[in-house]
Amino acid sequence: MAMRVLGVSAVVAVIGAVAFALFVVPADLNQGDAQRTMYIHVASAWLAYLSFGITALASIWWLVRRDPRADAVALAGAEVGVLFTAAAIWAGMMWGKPVWGTFWQWEDPRLSTTALLLALYVGYLLIRRLTDEPARRATRAAVVGIIAAIDIPVVHFSVIWWRGLHQPPTFGSPDTLLNPPAPGQFVAALLLMLGAFMVAWLWMMITRYRLARLEWDAEEAARRRALPVLAPPPVDTRAEPRAERMHEPMP
Amino acid sequence: MSDLPDLAFVAAAYGVILTAVGVYAFTLARRLRAARAAAAPPEDAEAADTGDNQPA
């Protein structure tokens, strides 16, 4: 019931945030309607960071505790993160073409490192398909999940460390959060989109986590059925006791 | 700066993302329902357990 409420809330929130971003907030003076793409672009990018960060933490949790719940959290974060990374890239491209004059430029560090981030976590999901043994798969994935997380701060700070098409972060410090260098309506649209997407993100994370837990249990059960050698031998009550056989005379 | 797009272009860009998110969410819900159905014990457990799957 709670998940149903969360799901309905997510749908309502996303519809409201999108309507606000598209029809209520005025167009930007210089960028026109193209600027509206930023609301969904930035919200998606931040949720991608959050998802992959959770995957990294859950991966460490798995390696330390070998808890199947950790692997389920890591998988949920990676899968949902890939979705939001793809969304952020798509929205960025749709903004870049009219404003920068190009959909993509490999020389831009932010674009290149974000593409790498997407590739790393798609690879993470592919590596999970290499083995049917849940524990071995979780260990391999955890190592990849931790290594891939190195790219998260690289993506974020790439606009500060190197020069490219991307502008430095608009909300790069607590001071800019309190005194945003953008009109209040623009900031409200961004925060509204972020909040709405976060509700949807939470629903997807919990649902994917629950699915992963069921898949783990089903795989473990299937593995136990497929390995009869490792199962304890069935007790045959009709066989004569072993102790009596030992006292039989030698032939 | 190139020719700026109109609102329909931006709405279409939003539509692609929202469709992708919606399809993913719908697929997740359907997979979870199927996994729960598969994990649930059969209604007639005795009839389902014939003993054929026991190791020899």
mmCIF file with all atom_site columns, N, CA and C in Angstrom, chain A residues 14 18 21-23 30-34 36-37 39-40 79-80 83 87 90-91 94 97-99 101 193 197 203-204 207-208 210-211 214-215 228 234, chain B residues 1-18 20-21 24-29 31-33 35-37 39 53-56:
data_model
loop_
_atom_site.group_PDB
_atom_site.id
_atom_site.type_symbol
_atom_site.label_atom_id
_atom_site.label_alt_id
_atom_site.label_comp_id
_atom_site.label_asym_id
_atom_site.label_entity_id
_atom_site.label_seq_id
_atom_site.pdbx_PDB_ins_code
_atom_site.Cartn_x
_atom_site.Cartn_y
_atom_site.Cartn_z
_atom_site.occupancy
_atom_site.B_iso_or_equiv
_atom_site.pdbx_formal_charge
_atom_site.auth_seq_id
_atom_site.auth_comp_id
_atom_site.auth_asym_id
_atom_site.auth_atom_id
_atom_site.pdbx_PDB_model_num
ATOM 1   N N  . VAL A 1 14  ? 5.839  14.340  -10.770 1.00 0.00 ? 14  VAL A N  1
ATOM 2   C CA . VAL A 1 14  ? 6.569  14.533  -12.030 1.00 0.00 ? 14  VAL A CA 1
ATOM 3   C C  . VAL A 1 14  ? 5.713  15.317  -13.024 1.00 0.00 ? 14  VAL A C  1
ATOM 4   N N  . VAL A 1 18  ? 6.918  18.920  -14.395 1.00 0.00 ? 18  VAL A N  1
ATOM 5   C CA . VAL A 1 18  ? 7.112  19.124  -15.842 1.00 0.00 ? 18  VAL A CA 1
ATOM 6   C C  . VAL A 1 18  ? 6.211  20.247  -16.343 1.00 0.00 ? 18  VAL A C  1
ATOM 7   N N  . ALA A 1 21  ? 7.730  23.491  -15.265 1.00 0.00 ? 21  ALA A N  1
ATOM 8   C CA . ALA A 1 21  ? 8.942  23.827  -16.023 1.00 0.00 ? 21  ALA A CA 1
ATOM 9   C C  . ALA A 1 21  ? 8.632  24.244  -17.451 1.00 0.00 ? 21  ALA A C  1
ATOM 10  N N  . LEU A 1 22  ? 7.611  23.646  -18.033 1.00 0.00 ? 22  LEU A N  1
ATOM 11  C CA . LEU A 1 22  ? 7.328  23.920  -19.449 1.00 0.00 ? 22  LEU A CA 1
ATOM 12  C C  . LEU A 1 22  ? 6.381  25.106  -19.647 1.00 0.00 ? 22  LEU A C  1
ATOM 13  N N  . PHE A 1 23  ? 5.436  25.287  -18.728 1.00 0.00 ? 23  PHE A N  1
ATOM 14  C CA . PHE A 1 23  ? 4.362  26.252  -19.006 1.00 0.00 ? 23  PHE A CA 1
ATOM 15  C C  . PHE A 1 23  ? 4.271  27.414  -18.020 1.00 0.00 ? 23  PHE A C  1
ATOM 16  N N  . ASN A 1 30  ? 18.118 34.872  -23.027 1.00 0.00 ? 30  ASN A N  1
ATOM 17  C CA . ASN A 1 30  ? 19.100 34.569  -24.073 1.00 0.00 ? 30  ASN A CA 1
ATOM 18  C C  . ASN A 1 30  ? 18.871 33.213  -24.716 1.00 0.00 ? 30  ASN A C  1
ATOM 19  N N  . GLN A 1 31  ? 18.564 32.207  -23.903 1.00 0.00 ? 31  GLN A N  1
ATOM 20  C CA . GLN A 1 31  ? 18.462 30.844  -24.420 1.00 0.00 ? 31  GLN A CA 1
ATOM 21  C C  . GLN A 1 31  ? 17.043 30.468  -24.838 1.00 0.00 ? 31  GLN A C  1
ATOM 22  N N  . GLY A 1 32  ? 16.069 31.286  -24.535 1.00 0.00 ? 32  GLY A N  1
ATOM 23  C CA . GLY A 1 32  ? 14.686 30.992  -24.914 1.00 0.00 ? 32  GLY A CA 1
ATOM 24  C C  . GLY A 1 32  ? 14.180 29.747  -24.213 1.00 0.00 ? 32  GLY A C  1
ATOM 25  N N  . ASP A 1 33  ? 13.340 28.972  -24.933 1.00 0.00 ? 33  ASP A N  1
ATOM 26  C CA . ASP A 1 33  ? 12.750 27.762  -24.340 1.00 0.00 ? 33  ASP A CA 1
ATOM 27  C C  . ASP A 1 33  ? 13.784 26.654  -24.124 1.00 0.00 ? 33  ASP A C  1
ATOM 28  N N  . ALA A 1 34  ? 14.903 26.732  -24.829 1.00 0.00 ? 34  ALA A N  1
ATOM 29  C CA . ALA A 1 34  ? 15.925 25.685  -24.678 1.00 0.00 ? 34  ALA A CA 1
ATOM 30  C C  . ALA A 1 34  ? 16.389 25.571  -23.229 1.00 0.00 ? 34  ALA A C  1
ATOM 31  N N  . ARG A 1 36  ? 14.709 25.507  -20.643 1.00 0.00 ? 36  ARG A N  1
ATOM 32  C CA . ARG A 1 36  ? 13.838 24.632  -19.842 1.00 0.00 ? 36  ARG A CA 1
ATOM 33  C C  . ARG A 1 36  ? 14.394 23.203  -19.761 1.00 0.00 ? 36  ARG A C  1
ATOM 34  N N  . THR A 1 37  ? 15.189 22.830  -20.734 1.00 0.00 ? 37  THR A N  1
ATOM 35  C CA . THR A 1 37  ? 15.782 21.490  -20.725 1.00 0.00 ? 37  THR A CA 1
ATOM 36  C C  . THR A 1 37  ? 16.717 21.292  -19.539 1.00 0.00 ? 37  THR A C  1
ATOM 37  N N  . TYR A 1 39  ? 16.301 22.003  -16.458 1.00 0.00 ? 39  TYR A N  1
ATOM 38  C CA . TYR A 1 39  ? 15.678 21.529  -15.210 1.00 0.00 ? 39  TYR A CA 1
ATOM 39  C C  . TYR A 1 39  ? 15.731 20.002  -15.122 1.00 0.00 ? 39  TYR A C  1
ATOM 40  N N  . ILE A 1 40  ? 15.386 19.349  -16.211 1.00 0.00 ? 40  ILE A N  1
ATOM 41  C CA . ILE A 1 40  ? 15.376 17.877  -16.200 1.00 0.00 ? 40  ILE A CA 1
ATOM 42  C C  . ILE A 1 40  ? 16.804 17.343  -16.336 1.00 0.00 ? 40  ILE A C  1
ATOM 43  N N  . GLU A 1 79  ? 21.481 0.299   -11.788 1.00 0.00 ? 79  GLU A N  1
ATOM 44  C CA . GLU A 1 79  ? 20.492 0.258   -12.873 1.00 0.00 ? 79  GLU A CA 1
ATOM 45  C C  . GLU A 1 79  ? 19.735 1.583   -12.979 1.00 0.00 ? 79  GLU A C  1
ATOM 46  N N  . VAL A 1 80  ? 19.289 2.095   -11.833 1.00 0.00 ? 80  VAL A N  1
ATOM 47  C CA . VAL A 1 80  ? 18.568 3.375   -11.850 1.00 0.00 ? 80  VAL A CA 1
ATOM 48  C C  . VAL A 1 80  ? 19.525 4.508   -12.243 1.00 0.00 ? 80  VAL A C  1
ATOM 49  N N  . LEU A 1 83  ? 19.878 4.737   -15.947 1.00 0.00 ? 83  LEU A N  1
ATOM 50  C CA . LEU A 1 83  ? 18.699 5.382   -16.528 1.00 0.00 ? 83  LEU A CA 1
ATOM 51  C C  . LEU A 1 83  ? 18.815 6.909   -16.430 1.00 0.00 ? 83  LEU A C  1
ATOM 52  N N  . ALA A 1 87  ? 19.366 9.848   -19.234 1.00 0.00 ? 87  ALA A N  1
ATOM 53  C CA . ALA A 1 87  ? 18.428 10.976  -19.312 1.00 0.00 ? 87  ALA A CA 1
ATOM 54  C C  . ALA A 1 87  ? 19.171 12.304  -19.282 1.00 0.00 ? 87  ALA A C  1
ATOM 55  N N  . TRP A 1 90  ? 20.933 12.809  -22.637 1.00 0.00 ? 90  TRP A N  1
ATOM 56  C CA . TRP A 1 90  ? 19.950 13.142  -23.682 1.00 0.00 ? 90  TRP A CA 1
ATOM 57  C C  . TRP A 1 90  ? 19.503 14.603  -23.548 1.00 0.00 ? 90  TRP A C  1
ATOM 58  N N  . ALA A 1 91  ? 19.117 15.000  -22.336 1.00 0.00 ? 91  ALA A N  1
ATOM 59  C CA . ALA A 1 91  ? 18.652 16.376  -22.140 1.00 0.00 ? 91  ALA A CA 1
ATOM 60  C C  . ALA A 1 91  ? 19.767 17.377  -22.442 1.00 0.00 ? 91  ALA A C  1
ATOM 61  N N  . MET A 1 94  ? 20.062 17.802  -26.141 1.00 0.00 ? 94  MET A N  1
ATOM 62  C CA . MET A 1 94  ? 18.956 18.583  -26.696 1.00 0.00 ? 94  MET A CA 1
ATOM 63  C C  . MET A 1 94  ? 19.115 20.076  -26.380 1.00 0.00 ? 94  MET A C  1
ATOM 64  N N  . LYS A 1 97  ? 22.637 21.416  -28.704 1.00 0.00 ? 97  LYS A N  1
ATOM 65  C CA . LYS A 1 97  ? 22.524 21.689  -30.139 1.00 0.00 ? 97  LYS A CA 1
ATOM 66  C C  . LYS A 1 97  ? 22.095 23.136  -30.415 1.00 0.00 ? 97  LYS A C  1
ATOM 67  N N  . PRO A 1 98  ? 21.010 23.621  -29.805 1.00 0.00 ? 98  PRO A N  1
ATOM 68  C CA . PRO A 1 98  ? 20.634 25.012  -30.090 1.00 0.00 ? 98  PRO A CA 1
ATOM 69  C C  . PRO A 1 98  ? 21.537 26.049  -29.430 1.00 0.00 ? 98  PRO A C  1
ATOM 70  N N  . VAL A 1 99  ? 22.105 25.748  -28.265 1.00 0.00 ? 99  VAL A N  1
ATOM 71  C CA . VAL A 1 99  ? 22.864 26.765  -27.527 1.00 0.00 ? 99  VAL A CA 1
ATOM 72  C C  . VAL A 1 99  ? 24.346 26.744  -27.897 1.00 0.00 ? 99  VAL A C  1
ATOM 73  N N  . GLY A 1 101 ? 25.522 24.797  -30.500 1.00 0.00 ? 101 GLY A N  1
ATOM 74  C CA . GLY A 1 101 ? 25.639 24.530  -31.924 1.00 0.00 ? 101 GLY A CA 1
ATOM 75  C C  . GLY A 1 101 ? 26.064 23.112  -32.231 1.00 0.00 ? 101 GLY A C  1
ATOM 76  N N  . MET A 1 193 ? 11.640 19.971  -9.897  1.00 0.00 ? 193 MET A N  1
ATOM 77  C CA . MET A 1 193 ? 11.948 18.814  -10.747 1.00 0.00 ? 193 MET A CA 1
ATOM 78  C C  . MET A 1 193 ? 12.795 17.806  -9.983  1.00 0.00 ? 193 MET A C  1
ATOM 79  N N  . PHE A 1 197 ? 11.519 14.060  -9.241  1.00 0.00 ? 197 PHE A N  1
ATOM 80  C CA . PHE A 1 197 ? 12.321 12.933  -9.724  1.00 0.00 ? 197 PHE A CA 1
ATOM 81  C C  . PHE A 1 197 ? 12.836 12.097  -8.567  1.00 0.00 ? 197 PHE A C  1
ATOM 82  N N  . TRP A 1 203 ? 10.968 5.308   -5.520  1.00 0.00 ? 203 TRP A N  1
ATOM 83  C CA . TRP A 1 203 ? 10.076 4.196   -5.861  1.00 0.00 ? 203 TRP A CA 1
ATOM 84  C C  . TRP A 1 203 ? 10.832 3.155   -6.697  1.00 0.00 ? 203 TRP A C  1
ATOM 85  N N  . MET A 1 204 ? 11.609 3.625   -7.667  1.00 0.00 ? 204 MET A N  1
ATOM 86  C CA . MET A 1 204 ? 12.339 2.693   -8.535  1.00 0.00 ? 204 MET A CA 1
ATOM 87  C C  . MET A 1 204 ? 13.418 1.948   -7.752  1.00 0.00 ? 204 MET A C  1
ATOM 88  N N  . THR A 1 207 ? 11.684 -0.677  -5.524  1.00 0.00 ? 207 THR A N  1
ATOM 89  C CA . THR A 1 207 ? 11.123 -1.761  -6.354  1.00 0.00 ? 207 THR A CA 1
ATOM 90  C C  . THR A 1 207 ? 12.241 -2.642  -6.911  1.00 0.00 ? 207 THR A C  1
ATOM 91  N N  . ARG A 1 208 ? 13.324 -2.000  -7.392  1.00 0.00 ? 208 ARG A N  1
ATOM 92  C CA . ARG A 1 208 ? 14.428 -2.793  -7.951  1.00 0.00 ? 208 ARG A CA 1
ATOM 93  C C  . ARG A 1 208 ? 15.119 -3.606  -6.861  1.00 0.00 ? 208 ARG A C  1
ATOM 94  N N  . ARG A 1 210 ? 13.696 -4.819  -4.123  1.00 0.00 ? 210 ARG A N  1
ATOM 95  C CA . ARG A 1 210 ? 12.841 -5.970  -3.794  1.00 0.00 ? 210 ARG A CA 1
ATOM 96  C C  . ARG A 1 210 ? 12.934 -7.046  -4.867  1.00 0.00 ? 210 ARG A C  1
ATOM 97  N N  . LEU A 1 211 ? 12.961 -6.619  -6.108  1.00 0.00 ? 211 LEU A N  1
ATOM 98  C CA . LEU A 1 211 ? 13.091 -7.579  -7.208  1.00 0.00 ? 211 LEU A CA 1
ATOM 99  C C  . LEU A 1 211 ? 14.430 -8.320  -7.124  1.00 0.00 ? 211 LEU A C  1
ATOM 100 N N  . LEU A 1 214 ? 14.329 -11.031 -4.464  1.00 0.00 ? 214 LEU A N  1
ATOM 101 C CA . LEU A 1 214 ? 13.592 -12.220 -4.908  1.00 0.00 ? 214 LEU A CA 1
ATOM 102 C C  . LEU A 1 214 ? 14.416 -13.016 -5.919  1.00 0.00 ? 214 LEU A C  1
ATOM 103 N N  . GLU A 1 215 ? 15.101 -12.301 -6.815  1.00 0.00 ? 215 GLU A N  1
ATOM 104 C CA . GLU A 1 215 ? 15.930 -12.982 -7.819  1.00 0.00 ? 215 GLU A CA 1
ATOM 105 C C  . GLU A 1 215 ? 17.066 -13.743 -7.140  1.00 0.00 ? 215 GLU A C  1
ATOM 106 N N  . PRO A 1 228 ? 22.919 -31.715 -6.606  1.00 0.00 ? 228 PRO A N  1
ATOM 107 C CA . PRO A 1 228 ? 22.495 -32.755 -5.669  1.00 0.00 ? 228 PRO A CA 1
ATOM 108 C C  . PRO A 1 228 ? 23.656 -33.367 -4.891  1.00 0.00 ? 228 PRO A C  1
ATOM 109 N N  . PRO A 1 234 ? 19.815 -38.737 1.263   1.00 0.00 ? 234 PRO A N  1
ATOM 110 C CA . PRO A 1 234 ? 18.523 -39.035 1.885   1.00 0.00 ? 234 PRO A CA 1
ATOM 111 C C  . PRO A 1 234 ? 18.660 -40.216 2.860   1.00 0.00 ? 234 PRO A C  1
ATOM 112 N N  . MET B 2 1   ? 25.165 31.314  -31.436 1.00 0.00 ? 1   MET B N  1
ATOM 113 C CA . MET B 2 1   ? 24.048 30.477  -30.993 1.00 0.00 ? 1   MET B CA 1
ATOM 114 C C  . MET B 2 1   ? 23.152 30.133  -32.181 1.00 0.00 ? 1   MET B C  1
ATOM 115 N N  . SER B 2 2   ? 22.792 28.870  -32.308 1.00 0.00 ? 2   SER B N  1
ATOM 116 C CA . SER B 2 2   ? 21.960 28.444  -33.431 1.00 0.00 ? 2   SER B CA 1
ATOM 117 C C  . SER B 2 2   ? 20.536 28.947  -33.231 1.00 0.00 ? 2   SER B C  1
ATOM 118 N N  . ASP B 2 3   ? 19.703 28.646  -34.207 1.00 0.00 ? 3   ASP B N  1
ATOM 119 C CA . ASP B 2 3   ? 18.278 28.993  -34.052 1.00 0.00 ? 3   ASP B CA 1
ATOM 120 C C  . ASP B 2 3   ? 17.725 28.309  -32.818 1.00 0.00 ? 3   ASP B C  1
ATOM 121 N N  . LEU B 2 4   ? 17.083 29.091  -31.979 1.00 0.00 ? 4   LEU B N  1
ATOM 122 C CA . LEU B 2 4   ? 16.573 28.515  -30.736 1.00 0.00 ? 4   LEU B CA 1
ATOM 123 C C  . LEU B 2 4   ? 15.335 27.670  -31.013 1.00 0.00 ? 4   LEU B C  1
ATOM 124 N N  . PRO B 2 5   ? 15.200 26.557  -30.327 1.00 0.00 ? 5   PRO B N  1
ATOM 125 C CA . PRO B 2 5   ? 14.040 25.695  -30.563 1.00 0.00 ? 5   PRO B CA 1
ATOM 126 C C  . PRO B 2 5   ? 12.787 26.277  -29.911 1.00 0.00 ? 5   PRO B C  1
ATOM 127 N N  . ASP B 2 6   ? 11.648 25.838  -30.392 1.00 0.00 ? 6   ASP B N  1
ATOM 128 C CA . ASP B 2 6   ? 10.411 26.289  -29.757 1.00 0.00 ? 6   ASP B CA 1
ATOM 129 C C  . ASP B 2 6   ? 10.055 25.332  -28.614 1.00 0.00 ? 6   ASP B C  1
ATOM 130 N N  . LEU B 2 7   ? 8.936  25.637  -27.966 1.00 0.00 ? 7   LEU B N  1
ATOM 131 C CA . LEU B 2 7   ? 8.552  24.856  -26.799 1.00 0.00 ? 7   LEU B CA 1
ATOM 132 C C  . LEU B 2 7   ? 8.244  23.397  -27.173 1.00 0.00 ? 7   LEU B C  1
ATOM 133 N N  . ALA B 2 8   ? 7.749  23.163  -28.392 1.00 0.00 ? 8   ALA B N  1
ATOM 134 C CA . ALA B 2 8   ? 7.419  21.800  -28.810 1.00 0.00 ? 8   ALA B CA 1
ATOM 135 C C  . ALA B 2 8   ? 8.665  20.919  -28.841 1.00 0.00 ? 8   ALA B C  1
ATOM 136 N N  . PHE B 2 9   ? 9.781  21.492  -29.278 1.00 0.00 ? 9   PHE B N  1
ATOM 137 C CA . PHE B 2 9   ? 11.038 20.740  -29.313 1.00 0.00 ? 9   PHE B CA 1
ATOM 138 C C  . PHE B 2 9   ? 11.461 20.342  -27.902 1.00 0.00 ? 9   PHE B C  1
ATOM 139 N N  . VAL B 2 10  ? 11.370 21.298  -26.978 1.00 0.00 ? 10  VAL B N  1
ATOM 140 C CA . VAL B 2 10  ? 11.742 21.016  -25.590 1.00 0.00 ? 10  VAL B CA 1
ATOM 141 C C  . VAL B 2 10  ? 10.788 19.989  -24.983 1.00 0.00 ? 10  VAL B C  1
ATOM 142 N N  . ALA B 2 11  ? 9.501  20.135  -25.292 1.00 0.00 ? 11  ALA B N  1
ATOM 143 C CA . ALA B 2 11  ? 8.516  19.181  -24.768 1.00 0.00 ? 11  ALA B CA 1
ATOM 144 C C  . ALA B 2 11  ? 8.794  17.781  -25.305 1.00 0.00 ? 11  ALA B C  1
ATOM 145 N N  . ALA B 2 12  ? 9.225  17.693  -26.569 1.00 0.00 ? 12  ALA B N  1
ATOM 146 C CA . ALA B 2 12  ? 9.560  16.384  -27.146 1.00 0.00 ? 12  ALA B CA 1
ATOM 147 C C  . ALA B 2 12  ? 10.774 15.783  -26.440 1.00 0.00 ? 12  ALA B C  1
ATOM 148 N N  . ALA B 2 13  ? 11.757 16.641  -26.124 1.00 0.00 ? 13  ALA B N  1
ATOM 149 C CA . ALA B 2 13  ? 12.936 16.162  -25.386 1.00 0.00 ? 13  ALA B CA 1
ATOM 150 C C  . ALA B 2 13  ? 12.520 15.631  -24.017 1.00 0.00 ? 13  ALA B C  1
ATOM 151 N N  . TYR B 2 14  ? 11.629 16.346  -23.340 1.00 0.00 ? 14  TYR B N  1
ATOM 152 C CA . TYR B 2 14  ? 11.098 15.872  -22.065 1.00 0.00 ? 14  TYR B CA 1
ATOM 153 C C  . TYR B 2 14  ? 10.351 14.546  -22.258 1.00 0.00 ? 14  TYR B C  1
ATOM 154 N N  . GLY B 2 15  ? 9.585  14.480  -23.346 1.00 0.00 ? 15  GLY B N  1
ATOM 155 C CA . GLY B 2 15  ? 8.761  13.295  -23.592 1.00 0.00 ? 15  GLY B CA 1
ATOM 156 C C  . GLY B 2 15  ? 9.586  12.033  -23.728 1.00 0.00 ? 15  GLY B C  1
ATOM 157 N N  . VAL B 2 16  ? 10.736 12.140  -24.380 1.00 0.00 ? 16  VAL B N  1
ATOM 158 C CA . VAL B 2 16  ? 11.613 10.968  -24.536 1.00 0.00 ? 16  VAL B CA 1
ATOM 159 C C  . VAL B 2 16  ? 12.060 10.461  -23.159 1.00 0.00 ? 16  VAL B C  1
ATOM 160 N N  . ILE B 2 17  ? 12.477 11.387  -22.301 1.00 0.00 ? 17  ILE B N  1
ATOM 161 C CA . ILE B 2 17  ? 12.952 10.993  -20.967 1.00 0.00 ? 17  ILE B CA 1
ATOM 162 C C  . ILE B 2 17  ? 11.808 10.408  -20.134 1.00 0.00 ? 17  ILE B C  1
ATOM 163 N N  . LEU B 2 18  ? 10.670 11.081  -20.157 1.00 0.00 ? 18  LEU B N  1
ATOM 164 C CA . LEU B 2 18  ? 9.555  10.599  -19.343 1.00 0.00 ? 18  LEU B CA 1
ATOM 165 C C  . LEU B 2 18  ? 9.054  9.244   -19.840 1.00 0.00 ? 18  LEU B C  1
ATOM 166 N N  . ALA B 2 20  ? 10.953 6.962   -21.305 1.00 0.00 ? 20  ALA B N  1
ATOM 167 C CA . ALA B 2 20  ? 11.958 5.975   -20.867 1.00 0.00 ? 20  ALA B CA 1
ATOM 168 C C  . ALA B 2 20  ? 11.780 5.629   -19.390 1.00 0.00 ? 20  ALA B C  1
ATOM 169 N N  . VAL B 2 21  ? 11.592 6.657   -18.576 1.00 0.00 ? 21  VAL B N  1
ATOM 170 C CA . VAL B 2 21  ? 11.397 6.420   -17.138 1.00 0.00 ? 21  VAL B CA 1
ATOM 171 C C  . VAL B 2 21  ? 10.114 5.624   -16.898 1.00 0.00 ? 21  VAL B C  1
ATOM 172 N N  . TYR B 2 24  ? 10.561 1.972   -17.968 1.00 0.00 ? 24  TYR B N  1
ATOM 173 C CA . TYR B 2 24  ? 11.381 1.266   -16.977 1.00 0.00 ? 24  TYR B CA 1
ATOM 174 C C  . TYR B 2 24  ? 10.578 0.957   -15.716 1.00 0.00 ? 24  TYR B C  1
ATOM 175 N N  . ALA B 2 25  ? 9.833  1.952   -15.229 1.00 0.00 ? 25  ALA B N  1
ATOM 176 C CA . ALA B 2 25  ? 9.045  1.755   -14.009 1.00 0.00 ? 25  ALA B CA 1
ATOM 177 C C  . ALA B 2 25  ? 7.970  0.692   -14.225 1.00 0.00 ? 25  ALA B C  1
ATOM 178 N N  . PHE B 2 26  ? 7.314  0.730   -15.368 1.00 0.00 ? 26  PHE B N  1
ATOM 179 C CA . PHE B 2 26  ? 6.272  -0.256  -15.673 1.00 0.00 ? 26  PHE B CA 1
ATOM 180 C C  . PHE B 2 26  ? 6.877  -1.657  -15.750 1.00 0.00 ? 26  PHE B C  1
ATOM 181 N N  . THR B 2 27  ? 8.027  -1.771  -16.406 1.00 0.00 ? 27  THR B N  1
ATOM 182 C CA . THR B 2 27  ? 8.701  -3.064  -16.521 1.00 0.00 ? 27  THR B CA 1
ATOM 183 C C  . THR B 2 27  ? 9.114  -3.594  -15.154 1.00 0.00 ? 27  THR B C  1
ATOM 184 N N  . LEU B 2 28  ? 9.627  -2.692  -14.315 1.00 0.00 ? 28  LEU B N  1
ATOM 185 C CA . LEU B 2 28  ? 10.019 -3.090  -12.962 1.00 0.00 ? 28  LEU B CA 1
ATOM 186 C C  . LEU B 2 28  ? 8.832  -3.653  -12.194 1.00 0.00 ? 28  LEU B C  1
ATOM 187 N N  . ALA B 2 29  ? 7.718  -2.927  -12.244 1.00 0.00 ? 29  ALA B N  1
ATOM 188 C CA . ALA B 2 29  ? 6.525  -3.354  -11.502 1.00 0.00 ? 29  ALA B CA 1
ATOM 189 C C  . ALA B 2 29  ? 6.053  -4.717  -11.997 1.00 0.00 ? 29  ALA B C  1
ATOM 190 N N  . ARG B 2 31  ? 7.870  -7.055  -13.525 1.00 0.00 ? 31  ARG B N  1
ATOM 191 C CA . ARG B 2 31  ? 8.848  -8.102  -13.154 1.00 0.00 ? 31  ARG B CA 1
ATOM 192 C C  . ARG B 2 31  ? 8.730  -8.469  -11.677 1.00 0.00 ? 31  ARG B C  1
ATOM 193 N N  . LEU B 2 32  ? 8.492  -7.453  -10.848 1.00 0.00 ? 32  LEU B N  1
ATOM 194 C CA . LEU B 2 32  ? 8.357  -7.726  -9.418  1.00 0.00 ? 32  LEU B CA 1
ATOM 195 C C  . LEU B 2 32  ? 7.113  -8.574  -9.156  1.00 0.00 ? 32  LEU B C  1
ATOM 196 N N  . ARG B 2 33  ? 6.037  -8.250  -9.848  1.00 0.00 ? 33  ARG B N  1
ATOM 197 C CA . ARG B 2 33  ? 4.797  -9.030  -9.677  1.00 0.00 ? 33  ARG B CA 1
ATOM 198 C C  . ARG B 2 33  ? 5.027  -10.477 -10.105 1.00 0.00 ? 33  ARG B C  1
ATOM 199 N N  . ALA B 2 35  ? 7.912  -12.090 -10.213 1.00 0.00 ? 35  ALA B N  1
ATOM 200 C CA . ALA B 2 35  ? 8.844  -12.746 -9.282  1.00 0.00 ? 35  ALA B CA 1
ATOM 201 C C  . ALA B 2 35  ? 8.126  -13.147 -8.001  1.00 0.00 ? 35  ALA B C  1
ATOM 202 N N  . ARG B 2 36  ? 7.224  -12.309 -7.547  1.00 0.00 ? 36  ARG B N  1
ATOM 203 C CA . ARG B 2 36  ? 6.471  -12.644 -6.334  1.00 0.00 ? 36  ARG B CA 1
ATOM 204 C C  . ARG B 2 36  ? 5.558  -13.836 -6.583  1.00 0.00 ? 36  ARG B C  1
ATOM 205 N N  . ALA B 2 37  ? 4.955  -13.877 -7.759  1.00 0.00 ? 37  ALA B N  1
ATOM 206 C CA . ALA B 2 37  ? 4.078  -14.999 -8.085  1.00 0.00 ? 37  ALA B CA 1
ATOM 207 C C  . ALA B 2 37  ? 4.881  -16.302 -8.153  1.00 0.00 ? 37  ALA B C  1
ATOM 208 N N  . ALA B 2 39  ? 7.665  -16.910 -6.545  1.00 0.00 ? 39  ALA B N  1
ATOM 209 C CA . ALA B 2 39  ? 8.193  -17.256 -5.228  1.00 0.00 ? 39  ALA B CA 1
ATOM 210 C C  . ALA B 2 39  ? 7.128  -17.769 -4.281  1.00 0.00 ? 39  ALA B C  1
ATOM 211 N N  . ASN B 2 53  ? 11.763 -34.704 -7.646  1.00 0.00 ? 53  ASN B N  1
ATOM 212 C CA . ASN B 2 53  ? 12.943 -33.863 -7.717  1.00 0.00 ? 53  ASN B CA 1
ATOM 213 C C  . ASN B 2 53  ? 13.942 -34.189 -6.621  1.00 0.00 ? 53  ASN B C  1
ATOM 214 N N  . GLN B 2 54  ? 13.686 -35.256 -5.867  1.00 0.00 ? 54  GLN B N  1
ATOM 215 C CA . GLN B 2 54  ? 14.636 -35.623 -4.828  1.00 0.00 ? 54  GLN B CA 1
ATOM 216 C C  . GLN B 2 54  ? 15.836 -36.336 -5.444  1.00 0.00 ? 54  GLN B C  1
ATOM 217 N N  . PRO B 2 55  ? 17.016 -36.125 -4.909  1.00 0.00 ? 55  PRO B N  1
ATOM 218 C CA . PRO B 2 55  ? 18.188 -36.818 -5.457  1.00 0.00 ? 55  PRO B CA 1
ATOM 219 C C  . PRO B 2 55  ? 18.105 -38.331 -5.223  1.00 0.00 ? 55  PRO B C  1
ATOM 220 N N  . ALA B 2 56  ? 18.607 -39.085 -6.176  1.00 0.00 ? 56  ALA B N  1
ATOM 221 C CA . ALA B 2 56  ? 18.527 -40.548 -6.084  1.00 0.00 ? 56  ALA B CA 1
ATOM 222 C C  . ALA B 2 56  ? 19.493 -41.063 -5.024  1.00 0.00 ? 56  ALA B C  1
#
